Coordinates of N, CA and C in Angstrom, one line a residue:
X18 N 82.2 83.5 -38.5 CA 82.3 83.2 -37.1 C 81.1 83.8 -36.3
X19 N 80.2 82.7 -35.4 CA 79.5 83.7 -34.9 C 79.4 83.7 -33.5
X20 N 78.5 84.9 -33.0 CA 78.8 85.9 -32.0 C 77.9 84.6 -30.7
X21 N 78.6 84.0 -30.0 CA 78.4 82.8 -29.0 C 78.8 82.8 -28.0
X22 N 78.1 82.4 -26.8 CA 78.7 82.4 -25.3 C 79.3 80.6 -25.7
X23 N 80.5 80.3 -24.8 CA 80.8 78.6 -24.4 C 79.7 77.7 -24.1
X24 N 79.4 76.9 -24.0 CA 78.8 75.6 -23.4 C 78.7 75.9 -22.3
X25 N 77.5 75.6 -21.8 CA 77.4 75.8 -20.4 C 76.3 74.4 -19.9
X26 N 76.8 73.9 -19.2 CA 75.7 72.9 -18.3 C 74.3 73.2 -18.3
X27 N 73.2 72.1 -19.3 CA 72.0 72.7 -19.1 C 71.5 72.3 -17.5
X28 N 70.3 73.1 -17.3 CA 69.7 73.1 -15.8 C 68.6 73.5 -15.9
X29 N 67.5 73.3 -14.7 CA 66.3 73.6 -15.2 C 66.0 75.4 -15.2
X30 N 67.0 75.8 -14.0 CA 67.0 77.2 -14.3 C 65.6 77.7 -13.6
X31 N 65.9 79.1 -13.8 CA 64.2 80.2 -13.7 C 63.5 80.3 -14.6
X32 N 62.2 80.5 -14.4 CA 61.7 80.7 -15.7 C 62.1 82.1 -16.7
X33 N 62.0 82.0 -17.6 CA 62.3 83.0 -18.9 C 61.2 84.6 -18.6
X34 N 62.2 85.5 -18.3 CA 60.9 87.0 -18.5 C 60.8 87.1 -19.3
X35 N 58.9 87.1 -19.8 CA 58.9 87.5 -21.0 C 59.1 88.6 -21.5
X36 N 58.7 89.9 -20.8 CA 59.3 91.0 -20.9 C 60.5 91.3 -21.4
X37 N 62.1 90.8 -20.7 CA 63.4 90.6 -21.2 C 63.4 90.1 -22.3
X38 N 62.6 89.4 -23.1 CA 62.9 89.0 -24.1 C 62.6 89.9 -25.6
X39 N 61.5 90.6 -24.6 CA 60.6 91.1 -25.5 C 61.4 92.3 -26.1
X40 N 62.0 92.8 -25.3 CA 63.4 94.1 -24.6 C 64.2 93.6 -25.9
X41 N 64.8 92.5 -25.6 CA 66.0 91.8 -26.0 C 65.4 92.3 -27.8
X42 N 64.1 91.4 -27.9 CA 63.6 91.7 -29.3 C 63.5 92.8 -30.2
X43 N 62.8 94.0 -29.5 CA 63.0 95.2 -29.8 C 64.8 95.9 -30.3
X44 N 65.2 95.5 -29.7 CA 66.8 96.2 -29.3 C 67.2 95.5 -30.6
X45 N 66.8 94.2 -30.8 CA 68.0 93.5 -31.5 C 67.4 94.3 -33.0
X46 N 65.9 94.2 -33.4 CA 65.2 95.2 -34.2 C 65.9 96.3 -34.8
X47 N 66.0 97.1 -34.3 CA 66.5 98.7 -34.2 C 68.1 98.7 -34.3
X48 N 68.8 97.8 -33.7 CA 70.5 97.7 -34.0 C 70.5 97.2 -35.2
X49 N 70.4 95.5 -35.8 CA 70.1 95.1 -36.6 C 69.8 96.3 -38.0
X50 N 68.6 97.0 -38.0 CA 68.4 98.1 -39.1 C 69.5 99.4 -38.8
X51 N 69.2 99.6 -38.1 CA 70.7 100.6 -37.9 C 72.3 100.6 -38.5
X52 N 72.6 99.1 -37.7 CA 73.7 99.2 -38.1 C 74.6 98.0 -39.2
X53 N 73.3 97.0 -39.6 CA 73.9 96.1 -40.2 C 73.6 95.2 -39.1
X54 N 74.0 93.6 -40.0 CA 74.1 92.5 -39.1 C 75.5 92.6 -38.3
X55 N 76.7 92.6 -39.3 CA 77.8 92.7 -38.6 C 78.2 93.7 -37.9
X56 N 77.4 94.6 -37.6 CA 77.8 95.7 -36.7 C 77.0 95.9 -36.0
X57 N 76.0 95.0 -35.3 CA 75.4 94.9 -34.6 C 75.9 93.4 -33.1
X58 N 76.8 94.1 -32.5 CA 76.7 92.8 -31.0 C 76.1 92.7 -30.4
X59 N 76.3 91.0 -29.8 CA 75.5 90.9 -28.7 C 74.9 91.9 -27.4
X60 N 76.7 92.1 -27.1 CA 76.9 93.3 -26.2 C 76.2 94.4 -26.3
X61 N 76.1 94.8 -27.8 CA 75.3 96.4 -27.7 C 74.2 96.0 -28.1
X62 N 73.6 94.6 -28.2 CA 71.9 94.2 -28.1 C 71.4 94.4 -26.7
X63 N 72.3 93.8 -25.8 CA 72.2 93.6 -24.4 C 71.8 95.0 -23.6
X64 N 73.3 95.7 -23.8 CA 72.8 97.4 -23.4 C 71.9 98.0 -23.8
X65 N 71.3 97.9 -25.2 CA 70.1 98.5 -25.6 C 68.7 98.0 -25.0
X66 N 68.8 96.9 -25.2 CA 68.0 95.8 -24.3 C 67.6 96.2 -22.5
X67 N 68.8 96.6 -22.0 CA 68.7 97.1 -20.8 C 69.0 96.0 -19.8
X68 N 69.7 94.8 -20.4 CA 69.8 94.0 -19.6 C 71.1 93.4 -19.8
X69 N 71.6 91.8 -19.0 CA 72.8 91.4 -19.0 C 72.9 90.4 -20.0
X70 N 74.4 90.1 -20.8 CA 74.8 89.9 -22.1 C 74.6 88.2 -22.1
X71 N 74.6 87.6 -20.8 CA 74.1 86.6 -20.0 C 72.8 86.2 -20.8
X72 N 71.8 87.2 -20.0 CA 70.1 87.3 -20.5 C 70.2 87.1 -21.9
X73 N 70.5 87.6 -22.3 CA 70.5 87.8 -23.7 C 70.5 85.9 -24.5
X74 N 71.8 85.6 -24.0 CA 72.2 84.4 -24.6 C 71.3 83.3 -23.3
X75 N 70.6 83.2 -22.6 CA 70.0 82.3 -21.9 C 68.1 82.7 -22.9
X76 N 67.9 83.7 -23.6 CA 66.8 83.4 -24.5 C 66.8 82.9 -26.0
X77 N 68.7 83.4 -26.2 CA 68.8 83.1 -27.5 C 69.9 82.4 -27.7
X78 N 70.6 81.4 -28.4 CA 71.7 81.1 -28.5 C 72.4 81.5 -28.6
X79 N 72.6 82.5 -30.2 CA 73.3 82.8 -31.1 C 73.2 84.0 -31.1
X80 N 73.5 84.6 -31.9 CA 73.0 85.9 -32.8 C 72.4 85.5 -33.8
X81 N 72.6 84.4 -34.6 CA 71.7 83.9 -35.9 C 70.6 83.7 -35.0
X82 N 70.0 82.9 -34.0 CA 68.9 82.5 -33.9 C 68.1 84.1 -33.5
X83 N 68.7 85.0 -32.5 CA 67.7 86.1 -32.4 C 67.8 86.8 -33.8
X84 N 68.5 87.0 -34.8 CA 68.5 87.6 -36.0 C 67.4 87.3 -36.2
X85 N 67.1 85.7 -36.6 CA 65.7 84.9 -37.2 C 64.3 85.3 -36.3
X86 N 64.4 86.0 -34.9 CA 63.2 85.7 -34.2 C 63.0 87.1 -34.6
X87 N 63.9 88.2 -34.1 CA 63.1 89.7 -34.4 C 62.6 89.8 -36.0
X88 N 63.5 89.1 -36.9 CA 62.5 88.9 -38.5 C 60.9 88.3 -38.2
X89 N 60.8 87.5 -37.5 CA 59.9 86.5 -37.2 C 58.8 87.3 -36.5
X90 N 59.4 88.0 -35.7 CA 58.8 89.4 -34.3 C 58.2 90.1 -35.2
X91 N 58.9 90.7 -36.4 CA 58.4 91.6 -37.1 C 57.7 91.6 -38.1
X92 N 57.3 90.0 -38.9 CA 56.1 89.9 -39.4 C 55.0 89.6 -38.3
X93 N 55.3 89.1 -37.4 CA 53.8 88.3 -36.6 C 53.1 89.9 -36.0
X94 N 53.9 90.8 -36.0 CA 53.3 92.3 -35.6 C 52.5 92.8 -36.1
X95 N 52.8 92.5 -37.6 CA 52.2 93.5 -38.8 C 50.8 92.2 -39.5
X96 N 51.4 91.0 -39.1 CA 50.4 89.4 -39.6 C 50.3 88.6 -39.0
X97 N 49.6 88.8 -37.5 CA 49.6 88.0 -36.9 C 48.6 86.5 -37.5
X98 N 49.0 85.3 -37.0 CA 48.3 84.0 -37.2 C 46.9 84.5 -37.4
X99 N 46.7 84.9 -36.5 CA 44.8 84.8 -36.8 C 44.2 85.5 -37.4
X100 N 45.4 86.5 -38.7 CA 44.9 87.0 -39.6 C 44.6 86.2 -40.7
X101 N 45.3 84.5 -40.3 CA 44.9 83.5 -41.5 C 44.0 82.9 -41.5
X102 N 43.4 82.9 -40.4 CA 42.1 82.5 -40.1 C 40.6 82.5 -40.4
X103 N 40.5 81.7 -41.5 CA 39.0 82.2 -41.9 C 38.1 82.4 -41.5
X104 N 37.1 83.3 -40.2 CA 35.9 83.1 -40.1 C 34.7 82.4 -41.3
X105 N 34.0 81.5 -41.1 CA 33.0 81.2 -42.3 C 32.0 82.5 -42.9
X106 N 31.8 83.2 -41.5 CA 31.1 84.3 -41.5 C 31.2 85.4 -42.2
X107 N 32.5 85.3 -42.9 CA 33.1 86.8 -43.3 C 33.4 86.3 -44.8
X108 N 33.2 87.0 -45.6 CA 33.1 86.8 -47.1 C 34.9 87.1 -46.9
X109 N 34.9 85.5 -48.3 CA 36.7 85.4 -48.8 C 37.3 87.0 -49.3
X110 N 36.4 87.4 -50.1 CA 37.1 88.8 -50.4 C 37.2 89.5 -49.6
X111 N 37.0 90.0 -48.2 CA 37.0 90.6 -47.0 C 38.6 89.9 -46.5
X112 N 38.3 88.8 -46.4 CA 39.7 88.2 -45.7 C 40.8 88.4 -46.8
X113 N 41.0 88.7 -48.0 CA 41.9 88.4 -48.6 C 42.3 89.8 -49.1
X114 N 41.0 90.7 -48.5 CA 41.4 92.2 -49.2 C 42.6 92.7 -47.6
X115 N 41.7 92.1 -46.4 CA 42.7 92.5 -45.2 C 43.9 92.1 -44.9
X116 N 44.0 90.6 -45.6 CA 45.5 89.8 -45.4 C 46.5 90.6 -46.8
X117 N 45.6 91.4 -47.9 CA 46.5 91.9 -48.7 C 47.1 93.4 -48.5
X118 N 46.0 94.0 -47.2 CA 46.4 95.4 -47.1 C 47.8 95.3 -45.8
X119 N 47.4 94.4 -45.1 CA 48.6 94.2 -44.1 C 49.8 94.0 -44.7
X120 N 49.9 93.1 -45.9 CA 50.8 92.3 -46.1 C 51.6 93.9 -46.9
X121 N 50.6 94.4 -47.8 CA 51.6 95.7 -48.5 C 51.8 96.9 -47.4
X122 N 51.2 96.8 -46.1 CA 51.6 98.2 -45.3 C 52.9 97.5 -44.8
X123 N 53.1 96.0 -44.6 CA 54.4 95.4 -43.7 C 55.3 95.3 -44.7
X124 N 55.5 94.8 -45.9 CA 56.4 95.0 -47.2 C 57.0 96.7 -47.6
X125 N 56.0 97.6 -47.5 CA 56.3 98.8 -47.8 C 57.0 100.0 -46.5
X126 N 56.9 98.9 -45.3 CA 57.3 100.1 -44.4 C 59.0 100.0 -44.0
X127 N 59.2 101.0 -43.5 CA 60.8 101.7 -43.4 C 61.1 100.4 -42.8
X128 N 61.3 99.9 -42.3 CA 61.7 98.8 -41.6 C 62.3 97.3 -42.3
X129 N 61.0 97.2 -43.0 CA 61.4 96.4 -43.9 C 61.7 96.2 -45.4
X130 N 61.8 97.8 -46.2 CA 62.5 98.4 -46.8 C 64.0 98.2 -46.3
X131 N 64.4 98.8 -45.4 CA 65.9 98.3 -45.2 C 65.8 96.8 -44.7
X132 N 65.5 96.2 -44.2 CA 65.9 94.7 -43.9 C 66.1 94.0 -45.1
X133 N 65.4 94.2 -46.1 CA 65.4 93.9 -47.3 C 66.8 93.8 -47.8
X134 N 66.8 95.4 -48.2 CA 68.6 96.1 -48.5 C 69.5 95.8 -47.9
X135 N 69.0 95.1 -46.6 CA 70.0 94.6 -45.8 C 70.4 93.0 -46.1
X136 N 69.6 92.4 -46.3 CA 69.5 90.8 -46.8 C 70.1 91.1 -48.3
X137 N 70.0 91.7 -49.3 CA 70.8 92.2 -50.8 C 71.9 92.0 -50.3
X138 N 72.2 93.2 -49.8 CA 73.5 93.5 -49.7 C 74.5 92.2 -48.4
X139 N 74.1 91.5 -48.1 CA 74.4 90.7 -47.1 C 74.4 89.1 -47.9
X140 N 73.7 88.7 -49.1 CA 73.7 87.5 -49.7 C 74.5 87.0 -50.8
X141 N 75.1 87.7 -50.9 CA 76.5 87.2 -52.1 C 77.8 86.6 -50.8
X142 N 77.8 86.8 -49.7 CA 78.7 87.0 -48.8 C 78.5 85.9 -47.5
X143 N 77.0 85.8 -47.7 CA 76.2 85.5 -46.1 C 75.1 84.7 -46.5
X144 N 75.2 83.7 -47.8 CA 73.8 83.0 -47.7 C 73.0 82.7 -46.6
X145 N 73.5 82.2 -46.0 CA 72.8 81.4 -44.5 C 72.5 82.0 -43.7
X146 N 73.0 83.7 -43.8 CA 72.3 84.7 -43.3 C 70.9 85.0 -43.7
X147 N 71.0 85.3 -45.5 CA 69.7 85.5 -46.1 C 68.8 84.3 -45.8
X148 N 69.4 82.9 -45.7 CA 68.5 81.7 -45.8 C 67.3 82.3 -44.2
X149 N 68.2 82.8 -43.4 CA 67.5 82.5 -41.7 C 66.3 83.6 -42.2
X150 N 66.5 84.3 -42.7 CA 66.0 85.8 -42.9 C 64.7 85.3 -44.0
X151 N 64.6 84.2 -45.0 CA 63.6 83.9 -45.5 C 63.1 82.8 -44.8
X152 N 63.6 82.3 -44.1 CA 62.6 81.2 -43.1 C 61.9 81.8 -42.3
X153 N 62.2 83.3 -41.7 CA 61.9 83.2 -40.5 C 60.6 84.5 -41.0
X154 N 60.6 85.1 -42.2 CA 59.5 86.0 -42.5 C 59.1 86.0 -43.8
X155 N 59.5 85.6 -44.9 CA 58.6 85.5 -46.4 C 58.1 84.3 -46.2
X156 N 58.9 83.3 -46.4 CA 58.3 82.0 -46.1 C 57.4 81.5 -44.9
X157 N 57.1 81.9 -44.0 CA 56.3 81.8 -43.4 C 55.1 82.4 -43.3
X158 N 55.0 83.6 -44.0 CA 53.5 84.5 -44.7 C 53.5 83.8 -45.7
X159 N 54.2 82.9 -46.5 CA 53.8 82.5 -47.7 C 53.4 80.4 -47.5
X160 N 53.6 80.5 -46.2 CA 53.2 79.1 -45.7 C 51.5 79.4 -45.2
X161 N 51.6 80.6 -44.4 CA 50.5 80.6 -43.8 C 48.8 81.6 -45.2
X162 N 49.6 81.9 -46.2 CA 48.5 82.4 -47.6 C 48.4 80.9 -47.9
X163 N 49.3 80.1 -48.1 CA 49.3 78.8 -48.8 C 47.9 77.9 -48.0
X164 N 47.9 78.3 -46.9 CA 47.0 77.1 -45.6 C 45.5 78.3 -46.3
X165 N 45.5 79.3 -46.2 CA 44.0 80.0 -46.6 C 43.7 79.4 -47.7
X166 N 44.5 79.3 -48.7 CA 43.6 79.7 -49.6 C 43.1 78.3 -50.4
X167 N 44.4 76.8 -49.3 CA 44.0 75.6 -49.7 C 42.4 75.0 -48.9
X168 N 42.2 76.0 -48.1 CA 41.2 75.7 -46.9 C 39.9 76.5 -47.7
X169 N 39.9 77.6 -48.4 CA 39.0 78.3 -49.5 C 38.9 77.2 -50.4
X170 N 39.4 76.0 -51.1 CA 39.9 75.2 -52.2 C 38.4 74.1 -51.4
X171 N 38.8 73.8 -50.0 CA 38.5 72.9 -49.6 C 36.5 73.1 -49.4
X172 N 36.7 74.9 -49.1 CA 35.3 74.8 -48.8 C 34.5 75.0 -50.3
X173 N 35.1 75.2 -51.0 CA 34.4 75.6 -52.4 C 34.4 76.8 -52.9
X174 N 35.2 77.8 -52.2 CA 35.0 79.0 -52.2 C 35.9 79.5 -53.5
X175 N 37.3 78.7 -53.5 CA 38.2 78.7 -54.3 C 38.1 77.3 -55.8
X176 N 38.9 77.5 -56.6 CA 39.6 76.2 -57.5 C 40.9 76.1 -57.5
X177 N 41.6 76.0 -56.4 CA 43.4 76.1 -56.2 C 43.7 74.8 -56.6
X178 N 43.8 74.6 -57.9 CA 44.8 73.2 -57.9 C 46.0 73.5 -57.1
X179 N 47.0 74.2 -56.9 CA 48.0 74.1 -56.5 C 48.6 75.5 -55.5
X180 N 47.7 75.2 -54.6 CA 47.6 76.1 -53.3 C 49.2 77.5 -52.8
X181 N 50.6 76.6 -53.0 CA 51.6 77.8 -53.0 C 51.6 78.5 -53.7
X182 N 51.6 77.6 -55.0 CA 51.7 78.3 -56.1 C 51.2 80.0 -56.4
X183 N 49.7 79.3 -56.1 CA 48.2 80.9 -55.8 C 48.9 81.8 -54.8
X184 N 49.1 81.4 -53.8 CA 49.8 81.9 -52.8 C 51.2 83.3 -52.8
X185 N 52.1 82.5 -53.7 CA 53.0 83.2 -54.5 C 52.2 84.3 -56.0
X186 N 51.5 83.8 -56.2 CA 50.4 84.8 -57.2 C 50.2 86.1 -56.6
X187 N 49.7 85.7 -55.3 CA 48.7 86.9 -54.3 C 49.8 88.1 -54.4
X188 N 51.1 87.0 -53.6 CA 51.6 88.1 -52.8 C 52.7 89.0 -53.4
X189 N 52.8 88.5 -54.2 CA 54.2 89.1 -55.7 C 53.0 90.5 -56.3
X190 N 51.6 90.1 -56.6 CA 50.8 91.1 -57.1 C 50.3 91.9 -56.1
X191 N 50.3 91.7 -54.9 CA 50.4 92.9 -53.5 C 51.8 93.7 -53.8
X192 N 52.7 93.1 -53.8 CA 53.6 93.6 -53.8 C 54.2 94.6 -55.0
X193 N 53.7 94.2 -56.5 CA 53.6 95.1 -57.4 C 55.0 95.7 -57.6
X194 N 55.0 96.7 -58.9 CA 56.1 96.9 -59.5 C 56.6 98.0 -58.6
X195 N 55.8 98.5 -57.9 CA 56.6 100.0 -56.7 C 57.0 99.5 -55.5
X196 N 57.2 98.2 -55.2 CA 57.6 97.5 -54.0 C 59.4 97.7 -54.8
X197 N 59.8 97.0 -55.8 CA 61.0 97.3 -56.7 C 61.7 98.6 -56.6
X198 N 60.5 99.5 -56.6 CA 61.5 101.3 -57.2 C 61.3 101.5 -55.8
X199 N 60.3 101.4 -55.3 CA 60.4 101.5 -53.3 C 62.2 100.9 -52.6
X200 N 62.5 100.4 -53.3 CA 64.1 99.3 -52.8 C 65.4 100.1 -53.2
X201 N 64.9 100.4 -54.2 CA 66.5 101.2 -54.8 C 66.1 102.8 -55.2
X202 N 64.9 103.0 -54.4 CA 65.0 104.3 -54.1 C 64.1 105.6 -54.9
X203 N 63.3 104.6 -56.0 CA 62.6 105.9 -57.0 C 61.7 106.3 -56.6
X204 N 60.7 105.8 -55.5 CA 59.7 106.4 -55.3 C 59.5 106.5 -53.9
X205 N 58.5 106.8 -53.7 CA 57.8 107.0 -52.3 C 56.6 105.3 -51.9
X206 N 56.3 105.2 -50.6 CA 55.5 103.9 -50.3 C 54.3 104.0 -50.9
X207 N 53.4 104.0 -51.4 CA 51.6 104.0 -51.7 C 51.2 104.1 -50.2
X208 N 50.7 105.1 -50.0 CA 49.4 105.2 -49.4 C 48.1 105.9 -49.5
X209 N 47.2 105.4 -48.1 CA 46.1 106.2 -48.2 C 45.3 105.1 -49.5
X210 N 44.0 105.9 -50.7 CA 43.4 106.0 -51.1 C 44.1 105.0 -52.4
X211 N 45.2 105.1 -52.6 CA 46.4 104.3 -53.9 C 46.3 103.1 -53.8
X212 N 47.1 103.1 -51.9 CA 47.1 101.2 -51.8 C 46.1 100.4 -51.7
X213 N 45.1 101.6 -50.9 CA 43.5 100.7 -51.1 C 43.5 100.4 -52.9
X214 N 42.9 101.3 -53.6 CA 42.6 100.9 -54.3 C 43.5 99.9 -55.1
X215 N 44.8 99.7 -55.1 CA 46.1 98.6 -55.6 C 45.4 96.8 -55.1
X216 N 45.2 97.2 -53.4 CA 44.9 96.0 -52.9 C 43.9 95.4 -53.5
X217 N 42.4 96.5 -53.8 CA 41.5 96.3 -54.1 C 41.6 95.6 -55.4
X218 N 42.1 95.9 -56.2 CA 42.3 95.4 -57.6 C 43.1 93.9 -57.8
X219 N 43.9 94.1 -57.2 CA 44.7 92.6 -56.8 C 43.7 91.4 -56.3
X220 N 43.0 92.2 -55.1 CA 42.3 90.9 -55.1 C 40.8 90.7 -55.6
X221 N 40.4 91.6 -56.8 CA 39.2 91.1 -57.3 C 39.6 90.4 -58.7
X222 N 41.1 90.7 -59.1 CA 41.8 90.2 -60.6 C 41.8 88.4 -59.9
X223 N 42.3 88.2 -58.2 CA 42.9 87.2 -57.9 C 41.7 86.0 -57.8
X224 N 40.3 86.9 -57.6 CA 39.1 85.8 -57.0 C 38.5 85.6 -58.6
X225 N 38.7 86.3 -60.0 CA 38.2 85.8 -61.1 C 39.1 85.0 -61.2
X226 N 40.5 85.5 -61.2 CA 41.5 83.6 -61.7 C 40.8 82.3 -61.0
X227 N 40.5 82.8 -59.6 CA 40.4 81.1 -59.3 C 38.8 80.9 -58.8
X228 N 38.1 81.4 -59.1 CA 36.9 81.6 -59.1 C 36.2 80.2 -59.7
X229 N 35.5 79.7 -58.3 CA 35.2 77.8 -59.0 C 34.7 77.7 -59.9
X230 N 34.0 78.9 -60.3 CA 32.9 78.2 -61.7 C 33.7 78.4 -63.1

């Protein structure tokens, strides 16, 4: 069952604060990892938020749809779009060393360590929970590596027969065997001088695989 105001008469209304929303996004963030999806309401999104439970549901429908945006909120923070963006100017290995260090600081941090744990433990029970949760943040860093590296393909830089595919290559090998013991608890995140060099290695192994000549 989910957490919904009634039907209400659409109207053109006021415009949307963006600020309130932004509120709304943060709050739903921090409850959300705190207390679980199901122990997280609208109502105590709203109070945290600092605003009315009204507001809340006049930016979002549901609780599934802001579930999907703060996932969404919390990769575009850590990857935003125009980190996909090739400059011509800037050597591929530059771009693909920086879209690999973001990608393992935003996989490896506390945040998304438990969202993670939290989509596990929530997908035997709640597919359609997990489904909103991979549309709204794997899949879409893995839509937006997919557009790099077919656009590298295009300029010559690359030999991507099959552009997701690479894509899925990159980011499973950013992610590496301590992203795993990172989840269930054996180790500590890589930092510093480790994940440089981890990234670094990933992506000079990644540019000899598809290296045009």
């Amino acid at each position: 069952m989910t957490d919904r105001l009634p039907t209400t008469p659409s109207g053109p209304g006021r415009p949307k604060d963006p600020a309130k929303r932004s509120a709304i996004l943060q709050a739903a963030k921090c409850l959300f990892l705190a207390h679980g999806y199901e122990g997280s309401s609208m109502d105590a999104i709203a109070a945290e938020a600092g605003v009315s439970k009204l507001t809340v549901y006049s930016h979002f429908n549901d609780k599934e749809t802001l579930f999907a945006a703060a996932v969404a909120s919390k990769c575009q923070e850590e990857l935003p779009p125009l980190f996909f963006e090739q400059d011509p100017k800037v050597p591929l290995d530059q771009v693909l060393t920086e879209v690999g260090r973001r990608f393992h600081l935003l996989i490896n941090s506390p945040e998304s360590v438990a969202m993670h744990r939290l989509m596990v433990a929530q997908g035997t029970h709640n597919p359609e929970l997990s489904r909103l949760f991979f549309e709204a943040g794997p899949q879409r860093i893995l839509d937006a590596t997919t557009q790099l590296l077919a656009r590298a393909d295009r300029n010559g830089q690359l030999r991507v027969a099959q552009p997701q595919r690479a894509a899925e290559h990159f980011l499973s090998m950013i992610k590496g065997a301590c992203h795993l013991r990172l989840l269930i608890g054996c180790c500590e995140a890589p930092k510093g001088e480790d994940a440089e060099e981890h990234v670094a290695d990933v992506v000079q192994l990644f540019l000899r695989a598809y290296r045009p000549d």
